[in-house]
Structures are given as C-alpha cells and as structure tokens.
mmCIF file of C-alpha atoms in Angstrom:
data_model
loop_
_atom_site.group_PDB
_atom_site.id
_atom_site.type_symbol
_atom_site.label_atom_id
_atom_site.label_comp_id
_atom_site.label_asym_id
_atom_site.label_seq_id
_atom_site.Cartn_x
_atom_site.Cartn_y
_atom_site.Cartn_z
ATOM 1 C CA MET A 1 -35.446 -1.432 -9.264
ATOM 2 C CA LEU A 2 -31.818 -2.298 -8.485
ATOM 3 C CA LEU A 3 -29.866 -3.876 -11.342
ATOM 4 C CA PHE A 4 -26.362 -3.887 -9.816
ATOM 5 C CA GLY A 5 -24.892 -3.889 -6.331
ATOM 6 C CA VAL A 6 -26.823 -3.867 -3.090
ATOM 7 C CA PRO A 7 -28.739 -1.086 -1.319
ATOM 8 C CA GLN A 8 -26.562 1.183 0.823
ATOM 9 C CA GLY A 9 -26.693 0.169 4.489
ATOM 10 C CA SER A 10 -27.644 -3.399 3.688
ATOM 11 C CA VAL A 11 -26.169 -6.128 5.912
ATOM 12 C CA LEU A 12 -25.629 -8.146 2.747
ATOM 13 C CA GLY A 13 -23.470 -5.308 1.417
ATOM 14 C CA LEU A 14 -20.950 -5.742 4.246
ATOM 15 C CA LEU A 15 -20.685 -9.478 3.667
ATOM 16 C CA LEU A 16 -20.290 -9.115 -0.084
ATOM 17 C CA PHE A 17 -17.646 -6.423 0.374
ATOM 18 C CA LEU A 18 -15.628 -8.663 2.721
ATOM 19 C CA LEU A 19 -15.762 -11.514 0.227
ATOM 20 C CA TYR A 20 -14.727 -9.183 -2.550
ATOM 21 C CA ALA A 21 -11.902 -7.509 -0.578
ATOM 22 C CA ALA A 22 -10.525 -10.846 0.666
ATOM 23 C CA GLN A 23 -9.351 -11.468 -2.882
ATOM 24 C CA ILE A 24 -6.818 -8.643 -2.480
ATOM 25 C CA PHE A 25 -5.013 -10.637 0.215
ATOM 26 C CA ASP A 26 -5.122 -13.789 -1.898
ATOM 27 C CA ILE A 27 -3.463 -11.960 -4.789
ATOM 28 C CA ILE A 28 -0.746 -10.526 -2.563
ATOM 29 C CA ALA A 29 -0.136 -13.952 -0.988
ATOM 30 C CA SER A 30 0.182 -15.521 -4.451
ATOM 31 C CA PHE A 31 3.284 -13.394 -5.042
ATOM 32 C CA ARG A 32 4.844 -14.759 -1.830
ATOM 33 C CA LEU A 33 5.661 -11.352 -0.448
ATOM 34 C CA SER A 34 6.508 -11.962 3.172
ATOM 35 C CA GLY A 35 5.203 -9.185 5.323
ATOM 36 C CA TYR A 36 2.094 -7.549 6.644
ATOM 37 C CA ARG A 37 -0.902 -6.128 4.871
ATOM 38 C CA TYR A 38 -3.994 -4.465 6.172
ATOM 39 C CA THR A 39 -7.030 -2.559 5.105
ATOM 40 C CA TYR A 40 -9.305 -0.170 6.899
ATOM 41 C CA ALA A 41 -12.932 -0.168 5.789
ATOM 42 C CA ASP A 42 -12.761 0.130 2.013
ATOM 43 C CA ASP A 43 -9.222 1.535 1.927
ATOM 44 C CA SER A 44 -6.169 -0.677 1.422
ATOM 45 C CA GLN A 45 -3.624 1.141 3.510
ATOM 46 C CA GLY A 46 -0.511 -0.885 3.546
ATOM 47 C CA LEU A 47 1.691 -3.664 2.389
ATOM 48 C CA TYR A 48 4.817 -3.994 4.439
ATOM 49 C CA ILE A 49 7.575 -6.346 3.386
ATOM 50 C CA THR A 50 10.855 -7.001 5.134
ATOM 51 C CA VAL A 51 14.037 -7.123 3.055
ATOM 52 C CA THR A 52 17.733 -6.598 3.436
ATOM 53 C CA PRO A 53 19.482 -4.036 1.220
ATOM 54 C CA SER A 54 21.207 -6.852 -0.689
ATOM 55 C CA ILE A 55 17.881 -8.104 -2.072
ATOM 56 C CA SER A 56 16.103 -4.749 -2.421
ATOM 57 C CA GLN A 57 16.252 -4.963 -6.248
ATOM 58 C CA THR A 58 14.562 -8.372 -6.198
ATOM 59 C CA ALA A 59 11.975 -7.225 -3.660
ATOM 60 C CA ALA A 60 11.184 -4.152 -5.772
ATOM 61 C CA ALA A 61 10.641 -6.370 -8.839
ATOM 62 C CA GLU A 62 8.373 -8.697 -6.823
ATOM 63 C CA LEU A 63 6.387 -5.741 -5.509
ATOM 64 C CA ASP A 64 6.029 -4.412 -9.062
ATOM 65 C CA ALA A 65 4.704 -7.801 -10.238
ATOM 66 C CA CYS A 66 2.268 -7.889 -7.316
ATOM 67 C CA VAL A 67 0.947 -4.409 -8.116
ATOM 68 C CA LYS A 68 0.462 -5.454 -11.749
ATOM 69 C CA GLY A 69 -1.498 -8.489 -10.541
ATOM 70 C CA LEU A 70 -3.663 -6.273 -8.334
ATOM 71 C CA ASP A 71 -4.193 -3.867 -11.223
ATOM 72 C CA GLN A 72 -5.375 -6.723 -13.467
ATOM 73 C CA TRP A 73 -7.764 -7.927 -10.773
ATOM 74 C CA MET A 74 -9.071 -4.395 -10.261
ATOM 75 C CA GLY A 75 -9.528 -3.991 -14.015
ATOM 76 C CA SER A 76 -11.706 -7.103 -14.086
ATOM 77 C CA TYR A 77 -14.040 -5.295 -11.641
ATOM 78 C CA ARG A 78 -13.801 -2.046 -13.604
ATOM 79 C CA LEU A 79 -11.726 -0.398 -10.900
ATOM 80 C CA LYS A 80 -8.501 1.537 -11.296
ATOM 81 C CA LEU A 81 -5.442 1.629 -9.077
ATOM 82 C CA ASN A 82 -4.684 5.243 -8.172
ATOM 83 C CA ALA A 83 -0.910 5.525 -8.555
ATOM 84 C CA LYS A 84 -1.104 9.180 -7.478
ATOM 85 C CA LYS A 85 -2.121 8.034 -3.993
ATOM 86 C CA THR A 86 0.528 5.319 -3.832
ATOM 87 C CA ARG A 87 3.384 6.017 -1.438
ATOM 88 C CA LEU A 88 6.565 4.012 -0.976
ATOM 89 C CA ILE A 89 9.094 4.286 1.826
ATOM 90 C CA TRP A 90 12.157 2.354 2.886
ATOM 91 C CA ILE A 91 12.384 2.089 6.674
ATOM 92 C CA GLY A 92 15.589 1.216 8.499
ATOM 93 C CA ILE A 93 18.647 2.563 10.225
ATOM 94 C CA GLY A 94 20.809 5.085 8.393
ATOM 95 C CA GLN A 95 23.564 2.580 7.601
ATOM 96 C CA GLN A 96 21.134 0.179 5.926
ATOM 97 C CA LEU A 97 19.251 2.929 4.082
ATOM 98 C CA ALA A 98 22.548 4.188 2.626
ATOM 99 C CA LYS A 99 23.047 0.783 0.948
ATOM 100 C CA LEU A 100 19.768 0.923 -0.985
ATOM 101 C CA THR A 101 19.934 1.537 -4.712
ATOM 102 C CA VAL A 102 16.229 1.409 -5.574
ATOM 103 C CA THR A 103 14.804 4.936 -5.441
ATOM 104 C CA GLN A 104 11.665 4.496 -7.554
ATOM 105 C CA LEU A 105 9.312 1.881 -8.949
ATOM 106 C CA GLN A 106 7.461 1.804 -12.235
ATOM 107 C CA LEU A 107 3.915 1.016 -11.132
ATOM 108 C CA ILE A 108 1.422 0.491 -13.932
ATOM 109 C CA ASN A 109 1.665 3.743 -15.917
ATOM 110 C CA SER A 110 3.528 5.929 -13.437
ATOM 111 C CA VAL A 111 6.860 6.133 -11.732
ATOM 112 C CA VAL A 112 6.525 6.283 -7.945
ATOM 113 C CA GLU A 113 9.484 7.690 -6.029
ATOM 114 C CA PHE A 114 10.328 6.444 -2.555
ATOM 115 C CA ASP A 115 9.487 9.136 0.004
ATOM 116 C CA SER A 116 11.405 10.048 3.138
ATOM 117 C CA THR A 117 8.092 10.425 5.015
ATOM 118 C CA VAL A 118 4.587 9.033 4.577
ATOM 119 C CA THR A 119 1.332 9.634 6.418
ATOM 120 C CA ASN A 120 -0.752 6.670 7.488
ATOM 121 C CA PHE A 121 -3.927 7.145 9.543
ATOM 122 C CA SER A 122 -2.778 10.717 10.312
ATOM 123 C CA VAL A 123 0.553 9.509 11.702
ATOM 124 C CA VAL A 124 3.664 10.819 9.945
ATOM 125 C CA LEU A 125 6.326 8.128 9.582
ATOM 126 C CA ASP A 126 9.874 8.831 8.470
ATOM 127 C CA SER A 127 12.395 6.381 7.058
ATOM 128 C CA GLN A 128 14.147 5.906 10.416
ATOM 129 C CA LEU A 129 10.961 5.932 12.530
ATOM 130 C CA SER A 130 12.311 8.820 14.578
ATOM 131 C CA MET A 131 8.808 10.338 14.882
ATOM 132 C CA SER A 132 10.344 13.831 14.657
ATOM 133 C CA GLN A 133 8.015 14.822 11.799
ATOM 134 C CA GLN A 134 5.013 13.547 13.771
ATOM 135 C CA THR A 135 6.140 15.510 16.822
ATOM 136 C CA ASP A 136 6.450 18.674 14.716
ATOM 137 C CA VAL A 137 2.929 18.197 13.331
ATOM 138 C CA SER A 138 1.469 17.410 16.759
ATOM 139 C CA THR A 139 3.083 20.409 18.466
ATOM 140 C CA SER A 140 1.893 22.745 15.693
ATOM 141 C CA TYR A 141 -1.700 21.869 16.641
ATOM 142 C CA VAL A 142 -1.033 22.804 20.280
ATOM 143 C CA SER A 143 0.649 26.156 19.575
#
C-alpha cells in the first residue's frame, strides 16, 4: 500500500516531477532576475544572471531574496536547500572583476563566498573563462 508519492519507475512519476520542478522557474522569474537557469534531471545546476559591476550590490541582494523565496518553497515541501553545495562565481574580464565589491552572500543560514573556480557537469570554469583549470584537469587524466 502506497500512502505518499508514486512507485519508482512510474510514467506518472516523471510527469508529477516536471510539474513540481516547474515551480522553481516560476519562483525565480517572480524575482525578475534576468538570466538563464537550468536543471538536469532532479538537480538544479545553475542560475546565471548578467550584471555590471556598478549594480553588483543590487544584484546580490536580489539573488539573496530569490534564494530565500526558493528556501520557503522548499520548506513547504519539507525539503532543505543545501548551502554547502551552493557555489557562486563572478565571471568577466579582469578589469571588470577588479571593480566588484561583493565577495560573499548570506544565504539562508550560511555565508557563501564567491569562488574563483566552480565545477559544473565535470567542467571546471574559472572567473575569466580561460579554461586553464579545465585543461590542467584534463591533461592529468591523460598522463
């Protein structure tokens, strides 16, 4: 007897998950963050927003509000946002990156520092998209 959820492997499970996960995009859109967002299977991988250094403080505050909104939504489904897995990175040319003053965000109950590199789908990205870190990782597998 199944009281909650759907049986694993059920076609209905896929449909219900898509309906459920679509709400994530609605929440992000409600905060009017202009950018790109995507998920892979059941893993929300990214939210990319485009800002200039002059409005980075405002963008950081908007992102913080959006994460709080997502956390409230997750709480209503008895889920928890894992701040330990959250990674933030500023991407740009050196001159623009030097103008940034935001180095961390307070997300829910943790402070998340901006990283100089992040890994996404096994690809290492650095703040200037030079791909040097990725090249180092890739060549270490060959040697």
